[in-house]
Tab-separated table of C-alpha atoms in Angstrom:
chain	number	residue	atom	x	y	z
O	187	MET	CA	11.709	-16.412	-7.123
O	188	ASP	CA	9.962	-14.071	-9.522
O	189	TYR	CA	9.500	-15.305	-13.100
O	190	SER	CA	6.968	-12.668	-14.168
O	191	TYR	CA	9.165	-11.738	-17.137
O	192	ILE	CA	7.367	-14.535	-18.999
O	193	PHE	CA	4.396	-12.164	-19.401
O	194	ARG	CA	6.673	-9.643	-21.126
O	195	SER	CA	7.822	-12.110	-23.755
O	196	ALA	CA	4.530	-13.755	-24.667
O	197	LYS	CA	0.749	-13.517	-24.411
O	198	LEU	CA	-1.067	-15.786	-21.953
O	199	ILE	CA	-3.733	-18.209	-23.206
O	200	GLU	CA	-5.560	-18.678	-19.912
O	201	GLU	CA	-7.679	-21.622	-21.022
O	202	SER	CA	-4.461	-23.603	-21.627
O	203	LEU	CA	-3.232	-23.373	-18.020
O	204	SER	CA	-4.935	-26.629	-17.038
O	205	LYS	CA	-3.055	-28.442	-19.822
O	206	ALA	CA	0.204	-27.455	-18.127
O	207	GLY	CA	-1.021	-28.781	-14.782
O	208	PHE	CA	-2.223	-25.571	-13.137
O	209	ASN	CA	-5.178	-25.683	-10.745
O	210	LEU	CA	-7.541	-22.745	-10.266
O	211	ILE	CA	-7.402	-21.467	-6.667
O	212	ASN	CA	-9.779	-18.555	-7.084
O	213	GLU	CA	-10.584	-16.064	-9.812
O	214	GLY	CA	-7.385	-15.230	-11.678
O	215	ASN	CA	-5.082	-17.201	-9.374
O	216	TYR	CA	-3.555	-20.573	-10.237
O	217	SER	CA	-1.101	-22.971	-8.621
O	218	LEU	CA	1.034	-25.877	-9.766
O	219	ARG	CA	3.276	-28.255	-7.822
O	220	THR	CA	6.037	-30.241	-9.481
O	221	PRO	CA	8.740	-32.539	-8.018
O	222	LEU	CA	12.414	-31.640	-8.290
O	223	SER	CA	15.641	-33.597	-7.829
O	224	ASP	CA	13.924	-37.003	-8.180
O	225	GLY	CA	11.317	-36.039	-5.612
O	226	SER	CA	13.664	-34.830	-2.893
O	227	PHE	CA	12.342	-31.310	-3.390
O	228	PHE	CA	9.254	-29.779	-4.933
O	229	ALA	CA	8.418	-26.437	-6.501
O	230	ASP	CA	5.194	-24.487	-6.034
O	231	PHE	CA	4.277	-22.229	-8.954
O	232	SER	CA	1.856	-19.345	-8.301
O	233	LEU	CA	0.390	-17.514	-11.296
O	234	SER	CA	-1.910	-14.500	-11.312
O	235	THR	CA	-3.704	-13.475	-14.492
O	236	LYS	CA	-4.764	-10.197	-12.880
O	237	GLU	CA	-1.358	-9.064	-11.673
O	238	LEU	CA	0.482	-10.840	-14.524
O	239	THR	CA	2.884	-12.464	-12.109
O	240	LEU	CA	4.505	-15.883	-11.865
O	241	SER	CA	6.527	-16.852	-8.810
O	242	VAL	CA	8.148	-20.092	-7.666
O	243	LEU	CA	9.039	-21.353	-4.202
O	244	VAL	CA	11.093	-24.497	-3.627
O	245	TYR	CA	10.687	-26.793	-0.614
O	246	ASP	CA	12.446	-29.793	0.895
O	247	SER	CA	10.063	-32.753	0.494
O	248	ALA	CA	11.167	-34.418	3.734
O	249	THR	CA	10.600	-31.375	5.964
O	250	SER	CA	8.313	-29.159	3.833
O	251	GLU	CA	10.664	-26.314	4.725
O	252	LYS	CA	11.400	-23.608	2.180
O	253	TYR	CA	14.771	-24.011	0.465
O	254	ALA	CA	16.053	-20.455	0.909
O	255	LEU	CA	19.155	-20.843	-1.268
O	256	PHE	CA	16.938	-21.117	-4.350
O	257	ASP	CA	15.912	-17.470	-3.913
O	258	ASN	CA	19.347	-16.224	-2.931
O	259	PRO	CA	21.027	-14.612	-5.986
O	260	LYS	CA	24.413	-15.069	-4.313
O	261	ALA	CA	23.987	-18.845	-4.071
O	262	HIS	CA	25.831	-20.429	-6.991
O	263	GLY	CA	26.511	-24.019	-5.897
O	264	ALA	CA	26.085	-26.953	-8.261
O	265	PHE	CA	23.009	-28.273	-6.463
O	266	VAL	CA	21.044	-25.014	-6.343
O	267	ALA	CA	22.014	-24.461	-9.985
O	268	SER	CA	20.531	-27.860	-10.882
O	269	LEU	CA	17.270	-26.970	-9.116
O	270	ARG	CA	17.069	-23.678	-10.974
O	271	GLU	CA	17.697	-25.494	-14.243
O	272	GLU	CA	14.813	-27.887	-13.519
O	273	VAL	CA	12.540	-24.946	-12.725
O	274	ASN	CA	13.651	-23.103	-15.878
O	275	THR	CA	12.856	-26.202	-17.931
O	276	LYS	CA	9.360	-26.240	-16.425
O	277	ILE	CA	8.993	-22.512	-17.111
O	278	GLN	CA	9.805	-23.088	-20.782
O	279	GLN	CA	7.299	-25.960	-20.898
O	280	ILE	CA	4.626	-23.703	-19.413
O	281	LYS	CA	5.501	-21.009	-21.925
O	282	SER	CA	5.202	-23.397	-24.870
O	283	ILE	CA	1.794	-24.691	-23.710
O	284	CYS	CA	0.144	-21.609	-22.227
O	285	PHE	CA	1.639	-18.626	-24.009
O	286	GLU	CA	1.575	-17.292	-27.533
O	287	SER	CA	5.058	-16.119	-28.421
O	288	ARG	CA	5.480	-13.533	-31.125
O	289	ASP	CA	8.652	-11.689	-31.994
O	290	LEU	CA	7.691	-8.279	-33.400
O	291	LYS	CA	11.170	-7.486	-34.681
O	292	GLU	CA	10.687	-8.494	-38.331
O	293	ASP	CA	7.248	-6.856	-38.576
O	294	TYR	CA	8.681	-3.753	-36.947
O	295	PHE	CA	11.546	-3.569	-39.428
O	296	LYS	CA	9.050	-3.768	-42.315
O	297	TYR	CA	6.997	-0.998	-40.748
O	298	LEU	CA	10.048	1.257	-40.372
O	299	GLN	CA	11.055	0.706	-43.966
O	300	ASN	CA	7.556	1.270	-45.358
O	301	ALA	CA	6.540	4.199	-43.133
O	302	PHE	CA	9.811	6.148	-43.137
O	303	SER	CA	11.824	4.676	-46.010
O	304	ALA	CA	14.407	3.920	-43.335
O	305	GLN	CA	16.919	1.121	-43.671
O	306	PRO	CA	18.697	-0.565	-40.757
O	307	ASP	CA	22.143	0.867	-40.106
O	308	PHE	CA	24.722	-1.092	-38.105
O	309	PRO	CA	27.122	1.560	-36.749
O	310	TRP	CA	28.939	-0.916	-34.489
O	311	PRO	CA	30.376	-3.747	-36.655
O	312	ASP	CA	31.278	-5.788	-33.592
O	313	SER	CA	27.698	-5.584	-32.279
O	314	PRO	CA	25.339	-7.063	-34.896
O	315	ASP	CA	22.485	-7.058	-32.376
O	316	TYR	CA	22.435	-3.248	-32.413
O	317	CYS	CA	21.019	-1.314	-35.352
O	318	VAL	CA	19.620	2.181	-35.789
O	319	PHE	CA	17.077	3.814	-38.069
O	320	ARG	CA	17.746	7.431	-39.022
O	321	CYS	CA	15.755	10.509	-39.989
O	322	PRO	CA	16.800	12.475	-43.117
O	323	ASN	CA	18.913	14.650	-40.802
O	324	GLN	CA	20.919	11.457	-40.016
O	325	LYS	CA	19.906	11.469	-36.365
O	326	TRP	CA	18.464	8.135	-35.314
O	327	PHE	CA	14.919	7.842	-34.012
O	328	ALA	CA	14.930	4.098	-33.269
O	329	LEU	CA	17.645	1.893	-31.829
O	330	VAL	CA	16.821	-1.803	-32.010
O	331	MET	CA	18.896	-4.068	-29.801
O	332	LYS	CA	18.916	-7.225	-27.738
O	333	VAL	CA	19.117	-6.953	-23.935
O	334	LYS	CA	18.477	-9.179	-20.940
O	335	TYR	CA	15.294	-8.798	-18.931
O	336	ARG	CA	17.271	-8.000	-15.796
O	337	GLN	CA	18.701	-4.943	-17.578
O	338	LEU	CA	15.159	-3.568	-17.647
O	339	GLY	CA	14.686	-4.201	-13.943
O	340	LEU	CA	12.933	-7.552	-14.429
O	341	THR	CA	13.957	-10.992	-13.222
O	342	GLY	CA	15.486	-13.254	-15.842
O	343	GLU	CA	18.605	-13.794	-17.889
O	344	GLU	CA	16.632	-14.422	-21.073
O	345	GLU	CA	17.406	-12.031	-23.917
O	346	VAL	CA	14.736	-9.954	-25.624
O	347	TRP	CA	14.576	-7.586	-28.614
O	348	VAL	CA	13.704	-4.002	-27.682
O	349	VAL	CA	13.694	-0.583	-29.294
O	350	ASN	CA	14.850	2.695	-27.763
O	351	MET	CA	12.966	5.715	-29.049
O	352	LYS	CA	12.501	9.345	-28.140
O	353	ALA	CA	9.378	10.542	-26.348
O	354	SER	CA	8.097	13.817	-25.026
O	355	SER	CA	9.566	14.406	-21.583
O	356	GLN	CA	6.098	15.480	-20.432
O	357	ASN	CA	4.583	12.133	-21.444
O	358	ILE	CA	7.232	9.633	-20.381
O	359	GLN	CA	5.919	9.182	-16.851
O	360	ASN	CA	2.506	8.231	-18.227
O	361	LEU	CA	3.937	6.021	-20.968
O	362	VAL	CA	6.154	3.843	-18.801
O	363	ASP	CA	4.124	0.904	-17.465
O	364	GLN	CA	6.986	-1.485	-16.545
O	365	LYS	CA	5.219	-4.150	-18.626
O	366	SER	CA	6.029	-3.382	-22.239
O	367	ILE	CA	7.393	0.173	-21.914
O	368	PHE	CA	10.332	0.956	-19.638
O	369	PRO	CA	12.662	3.823	-18.760
O	370	ALA	CA	15.311	3.948	-21.475
O	371	TRP	CA	18.098	1.450	-21.072
O	372	HIS	CA	21.539	3.034	-21.376
O	373	MET	CA	20.101	6.405	-22.470
O	374	ASN	CA	18.715	9.611	-21.009
O	375	LYS	CA	15.538	8.524	-19.247
O	376	LYS	CA	14.115	12.035	-19.395
O	377	HIS	CA	13.810	11.905	-23.165
O	378	TRP	CA	13.925	8.246	-24.227
O	379	ILE	CA	12.003	5.038	-23.534
O	380	THR	CA	12.597	1.337	-24.167
O	381	VAL	CA	9.789	-0.758	-25.671
O	382	LEU	CA	9.658	-4.550	-25.888
O	383	LEU	CA	9.382	-6.105	-29.332
O	384	THR	CA	7.292	-9.006	-28.033
O	385	ALA	CA	3.670	-10.108	-27.863
O	386	ALA	CA	3.318	-8.050	-24.676
O	387	THR	CA	3.445	-4.881	-26.794
O	388	ASP	CA	0.501	-3.561	-28.760
O	389	PHE	CA	1.806	-3.160	-32.305
O	390	GLU	CA	-0.385	-0.154	-33.154
O	391	ASN	CA	0.828	1.655	-30.053
O	392	LEU	CA	4.412	0.744	-30.952
O	393	CYS	CA	3.937	2.337	-34.370
O	394	GLN	CA	2.416	5.490	-32.868
O	395	LEU	CA	5.294	5.840	-30.410
O	396	THR	CA	7.707	5.443	-33.306
O	397	GLN	CA	5.975	8.166	-35.300
O	398	ASP	CA	6.232	10.455	-32.274
O	399	SER	CA	9.938	9.656	-31.964
O	400	TYR	CA	10.495	10.396	-35.649
O	401	LEU	CA	8.820	13.791	-35.365
O	402	LEU	CA	10.766	14.694	-32.213
O	403	VAL	CA	14.132	13.683	-33.657
O	404	SER	CA	13.508	15.314	-37.022
O	405	GLY	CA	12.606	18.569	-35.274
O	406	LYS	CA	9.021	18.627	-36.475
O	407	GLU	CA	7.586	18.354	-32.989
O	408	LYS	CA	8.657	19.932	-29.721
O	409	SER	CA	9.907	17.703	-26.930
């Protein structure tokens, strides 16, 4: 199962991988094995610092055969759920030891207020996790919200803060990297993008993209 979303929510500290139990296989590739279900099963973690991927395979300890139900999204039995919970617990442990987590949301709000004199507006009272920032023409140039990684095409039910902003239709293809910048969620993908508000995102680039969005929405720059 793919757990690469962890690289979208935090920044890897490679020298800390050994503290979490990872062994270096070759340059940029690490592995970790941990028992599950009191030793009846085990999980093999494979991490690549080059590809920024983390995957997990689960095996039966008695037969060393792959436990296919673990990877099957349609499998929802109590036992497979317990194995996934054990793996998720290990994922969170790895994240706490090997990754630097930083939520950019508060810093981003301060930037929006200082750079554009824009205040957060909550147009949907029943949805406090959605707020917009508007240009003087009252059109919004940034929509900050909380979504699940799977809604961006990534694996994972974990929620993450993101911002939707306008971008030049000619540049969107080059901007979208499927790492910190994605096709717009729930908006016109020809004119909007979604950017993670996590350590995976370069803050200076985030600010520049926001300035571009402001100019496009305010009519000061052609789309």
